[in-house]
Amino acid sequence: MESKVIIFDTTLRDGEQCPGASMNKAEKLKVAEQLARLNVDVLEAGFPISSPGDFEAVREISRTIKGPVIAALARIVEKDVDRAGEALKSAARRRIHVFTSASDIHLESILRLSRQQNLERSVKAVRLARQWTPDVEFSGQDTVRADRGYLVDLYSAAAAAGATTLNVPDTVGYSVPEEFGELIAHLVSRVKGENLVFSVHCHNDLGLAVANSLAALKAGARQVECTINGIGERAGNCSLEEVVMALKVRKDLLGLGTGVATREITRASRLVSTITGIAVQPNKAIVGANAFAHESGIHQDGVFKNRQTYEIMEPSDIGLNDNVIKLGRRSGRHALKKRLAQLGAQLDEPQLDRAYEAFVALADRKKDIYDDDLLTLLAPESSEDGGFRLEELAVTAGTHGSTARITLEKGGKQVKALSEGTGPVDAIYRGLKEATRTDYELVSYAIQAITSGTDAQGDVTVVLGHKGRRVSARAAHTDVLVASAEAYLFAVNRMAVLKDVRLEFKGV
Ligand code: KIV
Ligand code: ZN
């Protein structure tokens, strides 16, 4: 008999914590809508005490998103728990996720609490959370490096105080499958309490987050915390698409299933990548551009004769539809709206106007418009007003260096710059720095082709850094230099609107 695994998505909380991934409220809502379509069981919407923006986003998601349980994070502090409870008030089903630390190194260096003080405060916070909702989750960070006897006491106390889900995080991504599975089996057999769900939350520092999560499920855990594309702190979190598809494809071995609508996976992956500006590596399992591409002649021949020779899942299982051309130059607004809705984007009228304008411009430059091209029209910057806009770009390049002539527009005023550089991108970025009067560090620049052919759009991702903050942005254009300039400008615009500073947590 198949047993169900609860999928707890934390893209909007832990995923959003990774450098450059911060999203505004509208962007978070778009992702939340897609997560609901994906049918995740629990959607962790944010950490309400961390900033007014996070509080508002959790509140809005609680008000509008139907389907998943909506969760919010809180430290073992009264004001955190109350803030989470407030933000979740209008959710039909809500969960407060109370967390502390479990290892001595965290207790001594971060929280400055004894084990006993930590346990008592955890009990108090869980009890308070229970006054807001019967669905309370408890986590102790860094469980893998914690004392096992203390872990049993801490989790048993949290369960006695009313926690119904006990989450075991490998916060630093230190464990390996055998050890982590054994830790979970230890806790499942020793923690006292009735009807508890054991959950796991694995980070990917050693590239083992999915493997560790699967080992934990084998050992009795029944909830996995994960993110779309595996985004998250440092090397990221357990990737939702990988763990879900591993359970589906190897049901014969594991005997476990999820309620995830796997055909929504590709859309979810692309939406998160488009909104955060964090590109998916081409060889990423399940959602990478090459995950279903066969390059060698022998493989191509095999797949041609029988797909199962080299494919262990159908591309359609994850909603990959061979990228059929649906729209062309003569397609109208209605067709565009319908197709974008099928791809997971519900646009209001002003957004549709802008997307249609961009679509017509793209159709003028590019013969075949694929779904991947359409998704580039949804980049958040195409619907954000008020920042710098590229009006004109002229570049010369060659063996003797490059020059860029740039005209920007902001608030009805034009700004111009003429610059030189060692190559065209260098010349453009020097000119943009001058015209926008900014001096951000270019942390990274990456370019890849969307679809194929010489008229394919170049997809550029830029990460800018300034005073410890990192912001990423992405732009696509059939001219890679225009895409490079726009991605840079979007990041500059983003940096300007990100006033929502996360609090520095220095202990409870
Ligand atoms: O990695 C971690 O320990 C966390 C907890 C807050 C669950 O994200
Ligand atoms: Zn985490």
Short mmCIF file of C-alpha atoms and ligand atoms in Angstrom, two decimals:
data_model
loop_
_atom_site.label_atom_id
_atom_site.label_comp_id
_atom_site.label_asym_id
_atom_site.label_seq_id
_atom_site.Cartn_x
_atom_site.Cartn_y
_atom_site.Cartn_z
CA MET A 1 0.00 0.00 0.00
CA GLU A 2 1.36 3.39 -1.01
CA SER A 3 1.92 5.76 1.88
CA LYS A 4 1.68 9.51 1.30
CA VAL A 5 4.53 11.95 1.76
CA ILE A 6 3.59 15.52 2.68
CA ILE A 7 5.32 18.02 0.41
CA PHE A 8 6.18 21.21 2.31
CA ASP A 9 7.40 23.87 -0.08
CA THR A 10 9.64 26.58 1.31
CA THR A 11 10.61 28.38 -1.92
CA LEU A 12 9.09 31.60 -0.60
CA ARG A 13 10.85 31.40 2.76
CA ASP A 14 14.13 29.45 2.71
CA GLY A 15 14.43 29.69 -1.08
CA GLU A 16 13.93 33.42 -1.01
CA GLN A 17 16.78 33.71 1.52
CA CYS A 18 19.41 32.85 -1.07
CA PRO A 19 21.55 35.63 -2.52
CA GLY A 20 19.71 37.56 -5.19
CA ALA A 21 16.41 35.69 -4.87
CA SER A 22 14.40 38.28 -2.97
CA MET A 23 10.93 38.76 -4.43
CA ASN A 24 8.37 41.49 -3.98
CA LYS A 25 4.79 40.82 -2.89
CA ALA A 26 3.37 40.54 -6.40
CA GLU A 27 6.10 38.12 -7.40
CA LYS A 28 5.55 36.00 -4.30
CA LEU A 29 1.86 35.82 -5.09
CA LYS A 30 2.58 34.60 -8.62
CA VAL A 31 4.83 31.86 -7.26
CA ALA A 32 2.26 30.96 -4.58
CA GLU A 33 -0.46 30.60 -7.24
CA GLN A 34 1.76 28.20 -9.17
CA LEU A 35 2.60 26.23 -6.01
CA ALA A 36 -1.13 25.83 -5.41
CA ARG A 37 -1.51 24.54 -8.98
CA LEU A 38 1.36 22.17 -8.30
CA ASN A 39 -0.75 20.95 -5.38
CA VAL A 40 1.90 21.14 -2.68
CA ASP A 41 0.49 20.19 0.72
CA VAL A 42 2.07 22.98 2.75
CA LEU A 43 3.29 26.32 1.43
CA GLU A 44 5.67 28.19 3.71
CA ALA A 45 4.94 31.76 2.71
CA GLY A 46 7.52 33.63 4.76
CA PHE A 47 8.93 34.78 8.07
CA PRO A 48 6.56 37.57 9.10
CA ILE A 49 8.68 39.11 11.88
CA SER A 50 11.66 39.51 9.55
CA SER A 51 10.27 42.52 7.69
CA PRO A 52 7.01 44.37 7.01
CA GLY A 53 7.23 43.15 3.40
CA ASP A 54 7.36 39.52 4.50
CA PHE A 55 4.42 40.05 6.87
CA GLU A 56 2.35 41.60 4.07
CA ALA A 57 3.23 38.82 1.63
CA VAL A 58 2.21 36.11 4.11
CA ARG A 59 -1.01 37.98 4.84
CA GLU A 60 -1.88 38.34 1.16
CA ILE A 61 -1.05 34.71 0.38
CA SER A 62 -3.19 33.60 3.35
CA ARG A 63 -6.07 35.69 2.02
CA THR A 64 -5.92 34.60 -1.61
CA ILE A 65 -4.31 31.19 -2.05
CA LYS A 66 -6.66 28.25 -1.72
CA GLY A 67 -5.59 24.63 -1.39
CA PRO A 68 -2.35 24.22 0.54
CA VAL A 69 -1.92 24.76 4.27
CA ILE A 70 -0.19 28.14 4.57
CA ALA A 71 2.74 28.17 6.98
CA ALA A 72 4.75 30.99 8.52
CA LEU A 73 8.03 30.82 10.40
CA ALA A 74 8.68 32.09 13.94
CA ARG A 75 11.58 31.90 16.39
CA ILE A 76 10.84 30.72 19.95
CA VAL A 77 9.96 34.30 20.85
CA GLU A 78 6.51 35.58 21.76
CA LYS A 79 6.51 38.48 19.31
CA ASP A 80 7.53 36.20 16.43
CA VAL A 81 4.77 33.70 17.14
CA ASP A 82 2.13 36.41 17.45
CA ARG A 83 3.31 38.10 14.26
CA ALA A 84 3.11 34.78 12.39
CA GLY A 85 -0.35 34.12 13.86
CA GLU A 86 -1.54 37.59 12.78
CA ALA A 87 -0.21 37.20 9.25
CA LEU A 88 -1.88 33.81 8.85
CA LYS A 89 -5.25 34.86 10.27
CA SER A 90 -7.25 34.64 7.06
CA ALA A 91 -5.79 31.36 5.78
CA ALA A 92 -8.37 28.58 5.63
CA ARG A 93 -5.73 26.17 6.96
CA ARG A 94 -2.70 27.60 8.72
CA ARG A 95 0.46 26.35 10.37
CA ILE A 96 2.94 28.13 12.61
CA HIS A 97 6.44 26.79 12.19
CA VAL A 98 8.36 27.44 15.38
CA PHE A 99 12.11 26.96 15.23
CA THR A 100 15.11 27.07 17.48
CA SER A 101 18.53 25.43 17.41
CA ALA A 102 19.46 22.03 18.73
CA SER A 103 23.25 21.75 18.57
CA ASP A 104 25.54 23.00 21.33
CA ILE A 105 27.53 25.08 18.87
CA HIS A 106 24.37 26.98 17.90
CA LEU A 107 23.11 27.25 21.48
CA GLU A 108 26.42 28.59 22.75
CA SER A 109 27.47 30.80 19.85
CA ILE A 110 24.17 32.12 18.48
CA LEU A 111 21.39 31.81 21.03
CA ARG A 112 23.52 31.92 24.20
CA LEU A 113 21.10 29.60 25.96
CA SER A 114 21.63 26.46 28.00
CA ARG A 115 19.98 23.29 26.71
CA GLN A 116 17.37 23.52 29.47
CA GLN A 117 16.57 27.20 28.79
CA ASN A 118 16.20 26.39 25.10
CA LEU A 119 13.83 23.53 25.86
CA GLU A 120 11.70 25.64 28.19
CA ARG A 121 11.43 28.51 25.71
CA SER A 122 10.56 26.08 22.94
CA VAL A 123 7.72 24.63 25.03
CA LYS A 124 6.41 28.13 25.76
CA ALA A 125 6.53 29.15 22.10
CA VAL A 126 4.79 25.97 20.92
CA ARG A 127 2.06 26.48 23.53
CA LEU A 128 1.56 30.05 22.35
CA ALA A 129 1.45 28.93 18.72
CA ARG A 130 -1.24 26.39 19.64
CA GLN A 131 -3.41 29.30 20.76
CA TRP A 132 -3.37 30.53 17.15
CA THR A 133 -3.76 27.19 15.38
CA PRO A 134 -3.91 23.46 16.11
CA ASP A 135 -1.33 22.88 13.36
CA VAL A 136 2.10 23.63 14.85
CA GLU A 137 5.45 22.51 13.49
CA PHE A 138 8.62 22.50 15.56
CA SER A 139 12.22 22.51 14.24
CA GLY A 140 15.60 22.44 15.96
CA GLN A 141 18.29 23.71 13.61
CA ASP A 142 21.48 21.73 13.11
CA THR A 143 20.15 18.43 14.43
CA VAL A 144 22.88 16.39 12.78
CA ARG A 145 25.57 17.95 14.98
CA ALA A 146 23.36 17.90 18.10
CA ASP A 147 23.47 15.48 21.02
CA ARG A 148 20.98 12.69 20.30
CA GLY A 149 19.76 12.39 23.89
CA TYR A 150 19.03 16.12 23.95
CA LEU A 151 17.26 15.91 20.61
CA VAL A 152 14.90 13.26 21.97
CA ASP A 153 14.15 15.40 25.04
CA LEU A 154 13.68 18.59 23.01
CA TYR A 155 11.35 17.04 20.44
CA SER A 156 9.41 15.09 23.09
CA ALA A 157 8.88 18.33 25.03
CA ALA A 158 7.73 20.16 21.89
CA ALA A 159 5.31 17.33 21.10
CA ALA A 160 3.93 17.37 24.66
CA ALA A 161 3.41 21.14 24.31
CA GLY A 162 1.31 20.61 21.20
CA ALA A 163 3.58 20.39 18.15
CA THR A 164 2.10 17.96 15.64
CA THR A 165 4.91 18.00 13.06
CA LEU A 166 8.50 17.55 14.20
CA ASN A 167 10.93 18.80 11.61
CA VAL A 168 14.54 17.61 11.65
CA PRO A 169 16.77 20.02 9.71
CA ASP A 170 20.25 19.29 8.46
CA THR A 171 20.83 23.02 8.44
CA VAL A 172 24.44 22.90 7.34
CA GLY A 173 24.10 20.07 4.81
CA TYR A 174 26.58 17.93 6.73
CA SER A 175 24.98 14.52 6.78
CA VAL A 176 25.14 11.54 4.42
CA PRO A 177 22.18 9.25 3.67
CA GLU A 178 23.08 6.35 5.94
CA GLU A 179 23.68 8.57 8.94
CA PHE A 180 20.64 10.79 8.34
CA GLY A 181 18.31 7.82 7.87
CA GLU A 182 19.63 6.37 11.10
CA LEU A 183 19.07 9.67 12.95
CA ILE A 184 15.45 9.75 11.79
CA ALA A 185 14.88 6.12 12.78
CA HIS A 186 16.35 6.95 16.22
CA LEU A 187 13.97 9.90 16.71
CA VAL A 188 10.92 8.09 15.33
CA SER A 189 11.44 5.26 17.80
CA ARG A 190 12.35 7.36 20.86
CA VAL A 191 10.48 10.69 20.76
CA LYS A 192 7.35 10.47 22.90
CA GLY A 193 4.01 11.54 21.48
CA GLU A 194 0.95 10.43 19.56
CA ASN A 195 0.20 10.89 15.85
CA LEU A 196 3.36 12.82 15.15
CA VAL A 197 4.55 13.53 11.63
CA PHE A 198 8.34 13.49 11.30
CA SER A 199 9.62 15.91 8.72
CA VAL A 200 13.04 16.57 7.20
CA HIS A 201 14.67 19.72 5.90
CA CYS A 202 17.99 19.09 4.17
CA HIS A 203 20.47 21.58 2.78
CA ASN A 204 22.63 20.69 -0.15
CA ASP A 205 26.17 21.66 0.87
CA LEU A 206 27.52 18.23 -0.05
CA GLY A 207 25.04 17.73 -2.90
CA LEU A 208 23.16 15.17 -0.79
CA ALA A 209 19.95 16.98 0.17
CA VAL A 210 17.68 14.82 -2.00
CA ALA A 211 19.51 11.58 -1.11
CA ASN A 212 19.33 12.42 2.61
CA SER A 213 15.62 13.24 2.35
CA LEU A 214 14.91 9.92 0.63
CA ALA A 215 16.89 8.05 3.30
CA ALA A 216 14.82 9.83 5.95
CA LEU A 217 11.57 8.84 4.25
CA LYS A 218 12.73 5.24 4.20
CA ALA A 219 13.39 5.54 7.93
CA GLY A 220 9.89 6.79 8.74
CA ALA A 221 9.73 10.53 7.99
CA ARG A 222 6.54 11.51 6.17
CA GLN A 223 7.12 15.17 5.31
CA VAL A 224 9.85 16.62 3.10
CA GLU A 225 10.72 20.30 3.04
CA CYS A 226 11.96 21.43 -0.34
CA THR A 227 12.14 24.27 -2.85
CA ILE A 228 11.57 24.68 -6.56
CA ASN A 229 14.87 24.32 -8.45
CA GLY A 230 16.47 23.59 -5.07
CA ILE A 231 17.08 27.29 -4.42
CA GLY A 232 18.01 28.32 -0.89
CA GLU A 233 20.78 29.34 1.48
CA ARG A 234 24.30 28.59 0.19
CA ALA A 235 24.15 25.42 -1.95
CA GLY A 236 20.38 25.40 -1.62
CA ASN A 237 17.68 23.10 -0.28
CA CYS A 238 16.34 19.71 -1.27
CA SER A 239 14.91 20.18 -4.74
CA LEU A 240 11.14 19.62 -4.91
CA GLU A 241 11.13 18.33 -8.47
CA GLU A 242 13.92 15.84 -7.79
CA VAL A 243 12.48 14.35 -4.63
CA VAL A 244 8.95 14.17 -6.06
CA MET A 245 10.06 12.54 -9.30
CA ALA A 246 12.37 10.12 -7.46
CA LEU A 247 9.38 8.99 -5.41
CA LYS A 248 7.23 8.69 -8.53
CA VAL A 249 9.76 6.91 -10.74
CA ARG A 250 10.97 4.54 -7.99
CA LYS A 251 7.63 3.81 -6.39
CA ASP A 252 8.50 0.14 -6.94
CA LEU A 253 11.35 0.48 -4.45
CA LEU A 254 10.13 3.08 -1.98
CA GLY A 255 6.37 2.50 -2.00
CA LEU A 256 5.71 6.17 -1.32
CA GLY A 257 3.74 8.77 -3.26
CA THR A 258 2.89 12.47 -3.20
CA GLY A 259 -0.11 14.51 -4.23
CA VAL A 260 1.99 16.78 -6.46
CA ALA A 261 0.60 17.55 -9.92
CA THR A 262 3.89 16.72 -11.60
CA ARG A 263 2.78 18.17 -14.95
CA GLU A 264 3.06 21.61 -13.33
CA ILE A 265 6.75 21.11 -12.46
CA THR A 266 8.24 22.67 -15.59
CA ARG A 267 6.03 25.73 -15.30
CA ALA A 268 6.89 26.14 -11.63
CA SER A 269 10.60 25.82 -12.36
CA ARG A 270 10.53 28.39 -15.15
CA LEU A 271 8.40 30.82 -13.21
CA VAL A 272 10.72 30.74 -10.20
CA SER A 273 13.74 31.10 -12.43
CA THR A 274 12.20 33.99 -14.38
CA ILE A 275 11.08 35.83 -11.26
CA THR A 276 14.24 35.37 -9.21
CA GLY A 277 16.61 35.75 -12.15
CA ILE A 278 18.38 32.57 -11.00
CA ALA A 279 19.03 30.42 -14.04
CA VAL A 280 18.68 26.65 -13.87
CA GLN A 281 21.91 24.86 -14.79
CA PRO A 282 21.43 22.99 -18.11
CA ASN A 283 22.31 19.59 -16.64
CA LYS A 284 20.05 20.00 -13.58
CA ALA A 285 18.03 16.83 -12.98
CA ILE A 286 14.38 16.97 -14.09
CA VAL A 287 14.18 20.65 -15.10
CA GLY A 288 17.53 21.44 -16.73
CA ALA A 289 17.44 22.28 -20.43
CA ASN A 290 19.38 19.09 -21.21
CA ALA A 291 17.48 16.77 -18.86
CA PHE A 292 15.64 15.21 -21.81
CA ALA A 293 18.10 16.05 -24.59
CA HIS A 294 20.04 13.26 -26.25
CA GLU A 295 23.26 14.27 -27.93
CA SER A 296 25.12 11.09 -28.81
CA GLY A 297 24.12 9.28 -32.01
CA ILE A 298 23.70 5.97 -30.19
CA HIS A 299 21.35 7.53 -27.64
CA GLN A 300 19.37 9.39 -30.31
CA ASP A 301 18.98 6.21 -32.28
CA GLY A 302 17.83 4.32 -29.18
CA VAL A 303 15.31 6.96 -28.15
CA PHE A 304 14.01 7.13 -31.71
CA LYS A 305 13.35 3.38 -31.68
CA ASN A 306 12.01 3.24 -28.14
CA ARG A 307 12.07 6.19 -25.72
CA GLN A 308 12.50 3.90 -22.73
CA THR A 309 15.97 2.85 -23.91
CA TYR A 310 17.43 6.06 -22.46
CA GLU A 311 14.53 7.80 -20.70
CA ILE A 312 13.26 6.78 -17.26
CA MET A 313 10.33 9.20 -17.31
CA GLU A 314 8.15 10.81 -19.94
CA PRO A 315 8.87 14.50 -20.60
CA SER A 316 5.11 15.02 -20.40
CA ASP A 317 5.16 13.76 -16.78
CA ILE A 318 6.73 17.07 -15.79
CA GLY A 319 4.70 19.14 -18.26
CA LEU A 320 7.37 19.34 -20.92
CA ASN A 321 5.41 19.45 -24.13
CA ASP A 322 8.17 19.48 -26.74
CA ASN A 323 7.86 23.21 -26.81
CA VAL A 324 5.29 23.32 -29.60
CA ILE A 325 4.88 26.60 -31.44
CA LYS A 326 1.50 27.96 -30.53
CA LEU A 327 1.64 31.58 -31.51
CA GLY A 328 2.93 33.64 -34.40
CA ARG A 329 2.91 37.20 -35.70
CA ARG A 330 -0.77 37.24 -36.41
CA SER A 331 -1.90 35.90 -33.07
CA GLY A 332 -4.10 38.30 -31.16
CA ARG A 333 -4.24 39.42 -27.55
CA HIS A 334 -6.81 36.82 -26.69
CA ALA A 335 -4.64 33.94 -27.96
CA LEU A 336 -1.66 35.30 -26.06
CA LYS A 337 -3.67 35.63 -22.85
CA LYS A 338 -5.00 32.09 -23.21
CA ARG A 339 -1.60 30.55 -23.90
CA LEU A 340 0.05 32.44 -21.02
CA ALA A 341 -2.73 31.24 -18.72
CA GLN A 342 -2.01 27.68 -19.87
CA LEU A 343 1.62 28.32 -18.96
CA GLY A 344 0.54 29.38 -15.49
CA ALA A 345 0.39 33.18 -15.77
CA GLN A 346 -2.88 34.98 -15.07
CA LEU A 347 -2.42 38.55 -16.28
CA ASP A 348 -4.57 41.56 -15.49
CA GLU A 349 -5.35 44.00 -18.31
CA PRO A 350 -2.38 46.40 -17.89
CA GLN A 351 0.00 43.43 -17.58
CA LEU A 352 -1.51 41.86 -20.68
CA ASP A 353 -1.13 45.13 -22.59
CA ARG A 354 2.56 45.20 -21.78
CA ALA A 355 3.07 41.51 -22.49
CA TYR A 356 1.28 41.87 -25.83
CA GLU A 357 3.38 44.86 -26.83
CA ALA A 358 6.52 42.85 -26.00
CA PHE A 359 5.13 39.85 -27.88
CA VAL A 360 4.50 41.86 -31.04
CA ALA A 361 8.01 43.33 -30.86
CA LEU A 362 9.45 39.83 -30.41
CA ALA A 363 7.41 38.43 -33.29
CA ASP A 364 8.93 41.14 -35.50
CA ARG A 365 12.42 39.93 -34.66
CA LYS A 366 11.88 36.20 -34.38
CA LYS A 367 10.09 33.84 -36.73
CA ASP A 368 9.09 31.03 -34.39
CA ILE A 369 7.82 31.86 -30.94
CA TYR A 370 8.09 29.00 -28.47
CA ASP A 371 6.62 28.66 -25.01
CA ASP A 372 10.01 29.41 -23.51
CA ASP A 373 10.07 32.68 -25.45
CA LEU A 374 6.61 33.55 -24.15
CA LEU A 375 7.72 33.03 -20.59
CA THR A 376 10.39 35.67 -21.05
CA LEU A 377 7.59 38.18 -21.55
CA LEU A 378 6.63 37.54 -17.94
CA ALA A 379 9.89 38.71 -16.45
CA PRO A 380 8.77 40.94 -13.58
CA GLU A 381 10.71 43.89 -14.89
CA SER A 382 8.51 44.06 -17.96
CA SER A 383 5.71 45.07 -15.61
CA GLU A 384 7.65 47.31 -13.26
CA ASP A 385 7.47 51.05 -13.82
CA GLY A 386 9.49 53.90 -12.53
CA GLY A 387 13.04 52.72 -13.14
CA PHE A 388 15.54 53.28 -15.92
CA ARG A 389 14.50 52.12 -19.38
CA LEU A 390 16.82 51.45 -22.30
CA GLU A 391 15.83 53.75 -25.14
CA GLU A 392 18.74 53.30 -27.50
CA LEU A 393 21.92 51.28 -27.68
CA ALA A 394 24.57 51.43 -30.40
CA VAL A 395 27.71 49.35 -30.04
CA THR A 396 30.88 49.03 -32.07
CA ALA A 397 33.12 46.06 -31.42
CA GLY A 398 36.25 44.54 -32.90
CA THR A 399 39.90 43.81 -32.41
CA HIS A 400 40.66 47.42 -31.35
CA GLY A 401 38.18 47.52 -28.46
CA SER A 402 34.54 48.50 -28.18
CA THR A 403 32.38 51.56 -27.68
CA ALA A 404 28.79 51.94 -26.52
CA ARG A 405 26.42 54.85 -27.08
CA ILE A 406 23.54 54.62 -24.67
CA THR A 407 20.32 56.56 -24.14
CA LEU A 408 18.20 55.82 -21.08
CA GLU A 409 14.86 57.20 -20.02
CA LYS A 410 13.65 57.70 -16.48
CA GLY A 411 10.61 59.68 -15.38
CA GLY A 412 10.30 61.29 -18.81
CA LYS A 413 13.94 62.49 -18.82
CA GLN A 414 16.71 61.22 -21.07
CA VAL A 415 20.22 60.35 -19.87
CA LYS A 416 23.05 59.64 -22.30
CA ALA A 417 26.46 58.06 -22.03
CA LEU A 418 29.32 57.29 -24.39
CA SER A 419 31.79 54.72 -23.15
CA GLU A 420 34.67 52.50 -24.13
CA GLY A 421 35.60 49.00 -22.99
CA THR A 422 37.72 45.98 -23.69
CA GLY A 423 34.69 44.25 -25.22
CA PRO A 424 31.08 45.20 -26.02
CA VAL A 425 29.62 44.11 -22.67
CA ASP A 426 32.37 45.91 -20.78
CA ALA A 427 31.70 49.09 -22.80
CA ILE A 428 27.94 48.84 -22.18
CA TYR A 429 28.31 48.26 -18.44
CA ARG A 430 30.73 51.16 -18.05
CA GLY A 431 28.21 53.37 -19.88
CA LEU A 432 25.31 52.15 -17.75
CA LYS A 433 27.24 52.83 -14.54
CA GLU A 434 27.87 56.36 -15.71
CA ALA A 435 24.32 57.01 -16.91
CA THR A 436 22.63 55.56 -13.80
CA ARG A 437 25.23 57.12 -11.45
CA THR A 438 25.64 53.83 -9.63
CA ASP A 439 28.73 51.91 -8.69
CA TYR A 440 27.46 48.42 -8.00
CA GLU A 441 29.78 45.44 -8.14
CA LEU A 442 29.10 43.06 -11.03
CA VAL A 443 29.06 39.79 -9.09
CA SER A 444 28.21 37.59 -12.03
CA TYR A 445 27.13 37.67 -15.64
CA ALA A 446 25.80 34.62 -17.47
CA ILE A 447 24.31 34.15 -20.90
CA GLN A 448 22.54 31.26 -22.54
CA ALA A 449 20.33 30.71 -25.55
CA ILE A 450 16.62 30.17 -25.14
CA THR A 451 15.50 27.58 -27.73
CA SER A 452 17.74 27.09 -30.75
CA GLY A 453 18.65 28.73 -34.08
CA THR A 454 20.56 31.89 -34.85
CA ASP A 455 17.49 34.01 -34.09
CA ALA A 456 17.14 32.43 -30.62
CA GLN A 457 16.84 34.88 -27.78
CA GLY A 458 19.89 35.37 -25.58
CA ASP A 459 18.96 35.01 -21.93
CA VAL A 460 21.21 37.08 -19.70
CA THR A 461 21.36 36.87 -15.90
CA VAL A 462 23.21 39.53 -13.98
CA VAL A 463 23.92 39.66 -10.25
CA LEU A 464 24.87 43.03 -8.77
CA GLY A 465 26.21 43.53 -5.25
CA HIS A 466 26.11 46.55 -3.00
CA LYS A 467 26.76 46.85 0.77
CA GLY A 468 26.22 43.15 1.41
CA ARG A 469 23.01 42.96 -0.62
CA ARG A 470 22.84 40.96 -3.82
CA VAL A 471 20.27 41.45 -6.50
CA SER A 472 19.82 39.41 -9.62
CA ALA A 473 17.86 40.14 -12.77
CA ARG A 474 17.33 38.50 -16.07
CA ALA A 475 16.46 39.72 -19.55
CA ALA A 476 16.03 38.09 -22.91
CA HIS A 477 16.33 39.55 -26.39
CA THR A 478 17.27 38.35 -29.84
CA ASP A 479 20.19 40.80 -29.60
CA VAL A 480 22.41 39.54 -26.77
CA LEU A 481 23.88 43.00 -26.18
CA VAL A 482 20.42 44.50 -25.67
CA ALA A 483 19.64 41.60 -23.30
CA SER A 484 22.90 42.32 -21.45
CA ALA A 485 22.04 46.00 -21.09
CA GLU A 486 18.46 45.33 -19.99
CA ALA A 487 19.42 42.69 -17.42
CA TYR A 488 21.86 45.17 -15.89
CA LEU A 489 19.28 47.94 -15.82
CA PHE A 490 16.61 45.69 -14.30
CA ALA A 491 19.06 44.81 -11.53
CA VAL A 492 19.80 48.51 -10.95
CA ASN A 493 16.07 49.22 -10.78
CA ARG A 494 15.56 46.33 -8.42
CA MET A 495 18.36 47.49 -6.13
CA ALA A 496 16.62 50.87 -5.92
CA VAL A 497 13.26 49.45 -4.80
CA LEU A 498 14.60 46.91 -2.32
CA LYS A 499 14.26 48.93 0.83
CA ASP A 500 12.82 46.02 2.72
CA VAL A 501 15.81 45.09 4.84
CA ARG A 502 15.77 41.74 6.60
CA LEU A 503 16.50 41.93 10.32
CA GLU A 504 19.81 40.58 11.52
CA PHE A 505 18.96 37.89 14.04
CA LYS A 506 21.47 37.82 16.82
CA GLY A 507 19.75 35.31 19.04
CA VAL A 508 16.40 35.09 20.79
O1 KIV B 1 17.82 25.16 7.61
C1 KIV B 1 17.14 25.27 8.64
O2 KIV B 1 17.46 24.76 9.72
C2 KIV B 1 15.90 26.05 8.55
C3 KIV B 1 14.98 26.00 9.73
C4 KIV B 1 14.39 27.32 10.01
C5 KIV B 1 13.94 24.95 9.49
O3 KIV B 1 15.63 26.63 7.52
ZN ZN B 2 16.83 25.81 5.83
#
